[in-house]
Coordinates of C-alpha atoms in Angstrom, one line a residue:
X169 CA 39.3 209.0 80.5
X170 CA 41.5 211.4 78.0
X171 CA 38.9 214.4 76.2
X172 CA 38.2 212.2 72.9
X173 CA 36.3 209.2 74.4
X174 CA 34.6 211.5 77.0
X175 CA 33.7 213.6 74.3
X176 CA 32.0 211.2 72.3
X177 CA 30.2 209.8 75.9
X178 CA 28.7 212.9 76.3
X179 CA 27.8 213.3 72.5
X180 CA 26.0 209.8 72.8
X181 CA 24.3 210.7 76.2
X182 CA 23.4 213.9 74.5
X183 CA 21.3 212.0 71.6
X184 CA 20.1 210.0 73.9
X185 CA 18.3 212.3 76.2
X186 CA 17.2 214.3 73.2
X187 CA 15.3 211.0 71.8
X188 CA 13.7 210.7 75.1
X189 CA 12.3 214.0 74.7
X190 CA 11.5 213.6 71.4
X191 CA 9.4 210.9 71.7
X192 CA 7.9 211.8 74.8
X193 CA 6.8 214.6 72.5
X194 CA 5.2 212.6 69.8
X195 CA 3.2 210.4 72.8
X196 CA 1.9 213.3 74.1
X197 CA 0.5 214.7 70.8
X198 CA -1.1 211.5 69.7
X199 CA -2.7 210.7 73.4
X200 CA -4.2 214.0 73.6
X201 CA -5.8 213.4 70.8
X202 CA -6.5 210.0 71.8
X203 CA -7.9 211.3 75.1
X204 CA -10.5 213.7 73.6
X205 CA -12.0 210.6 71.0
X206 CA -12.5 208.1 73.6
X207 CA -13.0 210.0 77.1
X208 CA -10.9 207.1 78.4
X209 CA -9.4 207.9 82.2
X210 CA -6.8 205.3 81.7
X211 CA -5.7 206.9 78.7
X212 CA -5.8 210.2 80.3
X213 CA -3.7 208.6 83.0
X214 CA -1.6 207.5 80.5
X215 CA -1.3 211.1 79.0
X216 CA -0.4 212.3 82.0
X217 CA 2.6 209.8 82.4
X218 CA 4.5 210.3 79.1
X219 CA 4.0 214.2 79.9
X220 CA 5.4 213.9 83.0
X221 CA 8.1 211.7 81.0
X222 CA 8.8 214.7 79.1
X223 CA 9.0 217.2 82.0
X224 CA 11.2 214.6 84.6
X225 CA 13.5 214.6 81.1
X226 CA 13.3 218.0 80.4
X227 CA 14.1 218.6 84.3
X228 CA 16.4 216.4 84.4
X229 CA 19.1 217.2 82.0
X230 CA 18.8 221.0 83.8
X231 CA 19.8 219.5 87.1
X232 CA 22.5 217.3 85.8
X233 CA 23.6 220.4 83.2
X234 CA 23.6 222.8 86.6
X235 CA 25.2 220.0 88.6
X236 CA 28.1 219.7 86.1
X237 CA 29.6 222.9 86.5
X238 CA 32.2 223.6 88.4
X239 CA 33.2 224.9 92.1
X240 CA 32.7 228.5 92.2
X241 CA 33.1 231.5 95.1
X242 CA 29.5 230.6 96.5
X243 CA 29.3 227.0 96.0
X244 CA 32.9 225.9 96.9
X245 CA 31.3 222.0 97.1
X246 CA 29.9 222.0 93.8
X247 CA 26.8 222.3 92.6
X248 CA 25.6 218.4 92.8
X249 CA 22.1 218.8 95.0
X250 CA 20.8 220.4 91.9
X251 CA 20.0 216.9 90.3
X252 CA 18.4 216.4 93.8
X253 CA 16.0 219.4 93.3
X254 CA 15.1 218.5 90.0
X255 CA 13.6 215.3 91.6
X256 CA 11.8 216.7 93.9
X257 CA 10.2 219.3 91.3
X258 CA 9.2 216.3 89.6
X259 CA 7.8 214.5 92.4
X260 CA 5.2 217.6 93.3
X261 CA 3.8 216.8 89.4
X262 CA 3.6 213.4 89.8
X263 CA 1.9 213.4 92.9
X264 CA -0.6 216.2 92.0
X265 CA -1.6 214.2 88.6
X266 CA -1.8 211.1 90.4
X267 CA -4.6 212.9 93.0
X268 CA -6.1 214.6 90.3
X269 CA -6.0 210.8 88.1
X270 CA -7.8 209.4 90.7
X271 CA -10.4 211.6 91.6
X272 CA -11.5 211.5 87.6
X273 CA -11.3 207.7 88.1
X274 CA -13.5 207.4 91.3
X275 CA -16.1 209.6 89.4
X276 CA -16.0 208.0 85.9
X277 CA -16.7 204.5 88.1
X278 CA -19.9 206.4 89.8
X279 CA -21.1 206.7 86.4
X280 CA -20.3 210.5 85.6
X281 CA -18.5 209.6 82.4
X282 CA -18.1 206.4 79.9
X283 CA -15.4 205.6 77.3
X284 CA -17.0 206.8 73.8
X285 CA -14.8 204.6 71.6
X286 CA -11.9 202.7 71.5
X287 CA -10.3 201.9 68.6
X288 CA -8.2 205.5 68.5
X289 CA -6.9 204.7 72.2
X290 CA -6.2 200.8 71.3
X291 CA -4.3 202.4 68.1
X292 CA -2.2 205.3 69.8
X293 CA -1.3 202.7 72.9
X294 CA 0.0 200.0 70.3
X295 CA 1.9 203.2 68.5
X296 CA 3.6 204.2 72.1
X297 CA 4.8 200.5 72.8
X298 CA 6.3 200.1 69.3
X299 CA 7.9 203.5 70.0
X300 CA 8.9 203.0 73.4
X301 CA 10.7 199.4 72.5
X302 CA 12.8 201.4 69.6
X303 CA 13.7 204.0 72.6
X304 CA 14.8 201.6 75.2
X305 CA 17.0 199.4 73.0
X306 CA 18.4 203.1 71.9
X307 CA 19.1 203.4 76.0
X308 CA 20.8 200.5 76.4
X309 CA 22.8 201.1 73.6
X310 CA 23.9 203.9 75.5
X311 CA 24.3 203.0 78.4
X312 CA 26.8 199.8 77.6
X313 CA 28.9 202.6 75.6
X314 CA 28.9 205.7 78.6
X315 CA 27.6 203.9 81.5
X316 CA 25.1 207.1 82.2
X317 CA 23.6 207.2 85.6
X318 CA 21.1 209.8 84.3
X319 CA 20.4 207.5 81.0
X320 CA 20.3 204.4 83.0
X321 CA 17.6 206.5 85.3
X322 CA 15.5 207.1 82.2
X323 CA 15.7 203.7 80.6
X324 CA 14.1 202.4 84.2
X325 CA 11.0 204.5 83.7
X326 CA 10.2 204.0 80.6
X327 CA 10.2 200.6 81.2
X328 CA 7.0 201.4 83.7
X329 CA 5.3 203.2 80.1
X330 CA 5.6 199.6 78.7
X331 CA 2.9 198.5 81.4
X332 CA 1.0 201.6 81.3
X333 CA 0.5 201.2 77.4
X334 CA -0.6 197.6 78.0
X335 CA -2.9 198.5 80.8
X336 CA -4.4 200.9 78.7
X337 CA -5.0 198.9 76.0
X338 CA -6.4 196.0 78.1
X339 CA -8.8 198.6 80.1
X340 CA -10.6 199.8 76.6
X341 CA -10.8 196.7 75.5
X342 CA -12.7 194.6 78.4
X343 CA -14.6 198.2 78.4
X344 CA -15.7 198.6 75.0
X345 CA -15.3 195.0 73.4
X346 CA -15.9 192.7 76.0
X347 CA -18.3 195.0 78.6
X348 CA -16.9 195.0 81.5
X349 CA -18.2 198.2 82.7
X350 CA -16.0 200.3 85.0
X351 CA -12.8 198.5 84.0
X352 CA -11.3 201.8 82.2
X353 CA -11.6 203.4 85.9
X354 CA -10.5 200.8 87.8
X355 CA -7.4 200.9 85.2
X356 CA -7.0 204.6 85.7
X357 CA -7.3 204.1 89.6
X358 CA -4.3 201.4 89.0
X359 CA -2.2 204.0 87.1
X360 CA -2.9 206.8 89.6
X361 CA -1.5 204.3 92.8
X362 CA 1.0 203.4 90.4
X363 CA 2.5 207.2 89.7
X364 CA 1.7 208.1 93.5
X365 CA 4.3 204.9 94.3
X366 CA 7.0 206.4 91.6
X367 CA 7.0 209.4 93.5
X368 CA 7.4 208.1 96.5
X369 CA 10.7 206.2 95.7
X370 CA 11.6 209.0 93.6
X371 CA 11.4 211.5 96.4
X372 CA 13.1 209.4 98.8
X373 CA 16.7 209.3 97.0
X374 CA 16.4 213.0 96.6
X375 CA 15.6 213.4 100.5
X376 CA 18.9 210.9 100.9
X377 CA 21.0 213.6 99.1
X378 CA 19.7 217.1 100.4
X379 CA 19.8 215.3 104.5
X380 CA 23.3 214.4 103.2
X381 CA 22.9 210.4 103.7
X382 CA 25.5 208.4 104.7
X383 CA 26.6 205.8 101.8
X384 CA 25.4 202.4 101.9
X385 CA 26.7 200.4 104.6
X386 CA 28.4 198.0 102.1
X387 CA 30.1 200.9 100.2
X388 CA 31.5 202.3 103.4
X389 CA 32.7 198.7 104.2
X390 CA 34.2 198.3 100.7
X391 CA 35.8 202.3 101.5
X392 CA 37.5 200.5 105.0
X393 CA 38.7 197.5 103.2
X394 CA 40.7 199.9 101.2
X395 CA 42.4 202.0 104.0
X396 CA 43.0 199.5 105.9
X397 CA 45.4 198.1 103.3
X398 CA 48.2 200.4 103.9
X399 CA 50.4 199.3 106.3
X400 CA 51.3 202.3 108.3
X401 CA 47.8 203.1 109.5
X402 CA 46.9 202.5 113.6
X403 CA 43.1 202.9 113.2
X404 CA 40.5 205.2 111.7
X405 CA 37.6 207.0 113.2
X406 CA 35.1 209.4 112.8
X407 CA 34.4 208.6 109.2
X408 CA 31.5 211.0 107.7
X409 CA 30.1 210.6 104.0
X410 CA 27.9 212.2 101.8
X411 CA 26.5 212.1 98.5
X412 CA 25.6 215.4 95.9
X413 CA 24.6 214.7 92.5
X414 CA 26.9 212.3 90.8
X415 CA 30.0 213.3 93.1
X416 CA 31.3 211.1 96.5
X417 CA 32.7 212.9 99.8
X418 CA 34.0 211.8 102.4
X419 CA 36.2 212.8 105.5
X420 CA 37.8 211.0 108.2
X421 CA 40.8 210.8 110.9
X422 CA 43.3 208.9 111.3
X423 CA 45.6 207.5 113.6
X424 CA 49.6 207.4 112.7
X425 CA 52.5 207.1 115.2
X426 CA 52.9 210.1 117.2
X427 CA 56.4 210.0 115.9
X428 CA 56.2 210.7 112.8
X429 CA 57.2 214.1 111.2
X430 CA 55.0 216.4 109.4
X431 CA 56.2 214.9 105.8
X432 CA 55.9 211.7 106.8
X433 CA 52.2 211.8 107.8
X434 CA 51.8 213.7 104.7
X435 CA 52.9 211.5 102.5
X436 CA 50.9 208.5 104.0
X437 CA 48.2 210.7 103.4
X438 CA 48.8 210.8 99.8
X439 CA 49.5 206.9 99.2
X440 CA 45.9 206.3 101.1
X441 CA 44.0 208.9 99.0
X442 CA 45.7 207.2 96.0
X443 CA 44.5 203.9 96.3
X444 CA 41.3 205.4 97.5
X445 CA 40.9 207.3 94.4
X446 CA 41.7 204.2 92.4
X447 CA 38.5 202.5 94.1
X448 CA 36.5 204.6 94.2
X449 CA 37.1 207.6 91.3
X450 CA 36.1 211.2 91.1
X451 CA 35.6 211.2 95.4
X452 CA 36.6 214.4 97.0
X453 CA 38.5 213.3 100.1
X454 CA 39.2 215.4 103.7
X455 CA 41.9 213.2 105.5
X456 CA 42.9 214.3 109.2
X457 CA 46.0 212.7 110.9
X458 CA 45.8 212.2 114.4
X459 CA 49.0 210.5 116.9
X460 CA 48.1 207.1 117.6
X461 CA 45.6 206.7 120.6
X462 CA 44.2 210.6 120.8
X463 CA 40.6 210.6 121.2
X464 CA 38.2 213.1 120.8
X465 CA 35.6 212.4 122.7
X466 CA 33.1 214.7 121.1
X467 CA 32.9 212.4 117.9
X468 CA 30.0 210.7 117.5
X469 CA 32.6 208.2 116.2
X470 CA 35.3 207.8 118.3
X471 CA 35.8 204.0 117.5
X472 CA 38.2 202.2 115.8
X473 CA 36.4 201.5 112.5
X474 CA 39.8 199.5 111.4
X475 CA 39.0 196.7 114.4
X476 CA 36.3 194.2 113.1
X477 CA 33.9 193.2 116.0
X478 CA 32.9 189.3 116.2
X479 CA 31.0 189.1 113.3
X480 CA 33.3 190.9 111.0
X481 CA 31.8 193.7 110.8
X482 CA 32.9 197.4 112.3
X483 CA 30.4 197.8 115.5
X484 CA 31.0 201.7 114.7
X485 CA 29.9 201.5 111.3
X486 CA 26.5 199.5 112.4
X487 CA 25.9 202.2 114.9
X488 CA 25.7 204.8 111.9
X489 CA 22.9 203.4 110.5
X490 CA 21.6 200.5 108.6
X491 CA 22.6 200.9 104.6
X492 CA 20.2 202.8 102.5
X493 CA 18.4 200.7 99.8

């Protein structure tokens, strides 16, 4: 990608983020105030999610800013696993508003508090969809233009906000209007399983990349496919990979004929990290050459992950682990 167009790309992702935060800003405002004229839990829930919006954003674009720089003396792998820490700061928030969410819901249902009114909450929910819509379309603007993963990331949960709005909304109104009493908690008890479940699929890609996760089992067989193009190669084994951030690694042996000199290997080196990079861009690659038939026997993958078993599929591969979802 030459410096103009990626320029622009991170120009776009840029105003992006920033109207992210800037409505999340203007949400929280308006459903604090909404909050205190109706004493509504499942607006408070809903408070509680677009603030959390604008801290997960806020949080965000630190980790990816920190994971963007380069290798230095002390971090010679990068700094990717920051985007993982922001995550996880994020998750802790989630997870102690959803507790604290559900707690107020349980007692507004035992009849410690009531919804005052409702036609600020109705008003300021309708205002957050109509803002939200403008935001998304925004994203996916975006998103067709730079192909952001962190954009892409952001679009998905405000997507959830679309339902959260609407919950709200239908929770004051059978409430108030139509006198269902206790429906405004049993919202509010909704939203509060609802940010407990974000967290936990949140938290569990950020646990992926600090354990340093193998790839999906259908990227590593895509990663095979490609190696085991060139023509030179007698097998591969002891294939590790990891992911930090938004940066691939990956490391792995190889056997060549024992014959071959130092350049030679070298330069079949080079032609496989070539059409690897080609596939599969911005990975950082360790390749190890080994003579055909040498055998470690300390690997935990000794095998020939070149040598299909009878479904197709590498037997050596399957042993590492199902793919991650």
């Amino acid at each position: 990608m030459d410096m103009t167009r990626a320029d622009t790309h991170a120009d776009l992702n840029r105003k992006a983020a920033l109207a992210s935060i800037s409505v999340a800003v203007l949400l929280v405002g308006m459903k604090a105030w909404a909050v205190l004229s109706t004493g509504s839990t499942a607006m408070l829930g809903s408070l509680a999610d677009t603030a959390l919006d604008l801290v997960a954003s806020l949080a965000t674009l630190l980790g990816v800013w920190v994971a963007s720089q380069p290798d230095d003396h002390n971090h010679r792998f990068g700094h990717g696993k920051a985007e993982a820490l922001a995550a996880m700061f994020q998750v802790v928030l989630i997870s102690i508003s959803a507790i604290g969410l559900a707690f107020r819901a349980v007692g507004q249902f035992l009849g410690q508090a009531q919804v005052a009114e409702a036609e600020s909450g109705v008003v300021v929910s309708t205002i957050a969809l109509g803002a939200t819509l403008a935001l998304l379309a925004y994203q996916r603007h975006v998103i067709r233009q730079t192909g952001s993963l962190a954009i892409s990331t952001d679009n998905v949960h405000y997507k959830s906000d679309l339902f959260l709005n609407l919950a709200v909304i239908a929770a004051l109104v059978l409430d108030t209007y139509v006198g269902i009493k206790g429906a405004d908690a049993v919202f509010a008890f909704g939203i509060a399983l609802w940010l407990a479940w974000g967290a936990w699929g949140a938290s569990q890609e950020a646990v992926d990349q600090l354990m340093d996760h193998e790839w999906p089992l259908e990227k590593r067989e895509r990663f095979l496919e490609v190696v085991a193009q060139h023509p030179e190669l007698k097998g591969l084994h002891d294939l590790r990979t990891r992911t930090s951030g938004n940066r691939d690694f990956v490391q792995f042996h190889v056997w060549v004929d024992g014959r071959m000199t130092v350049t030679e290997a070298h330069r079949v080196m080079d032609e496989i990290e070539d059409k690897l990079m080609a596939e599969f861009p911005g990975v950082e690659i360790l390749i190890h050459p080994d003579p055909e038939g040498l055998v470690d026997e300390d690997m935990m993958g000794a095998e020939n992950l070149l040598s299909p078993g009878p479904d197709g599929t590498s037997p050596a591969i399957l042993a590492q682990g199902a793919p991650n979802t």
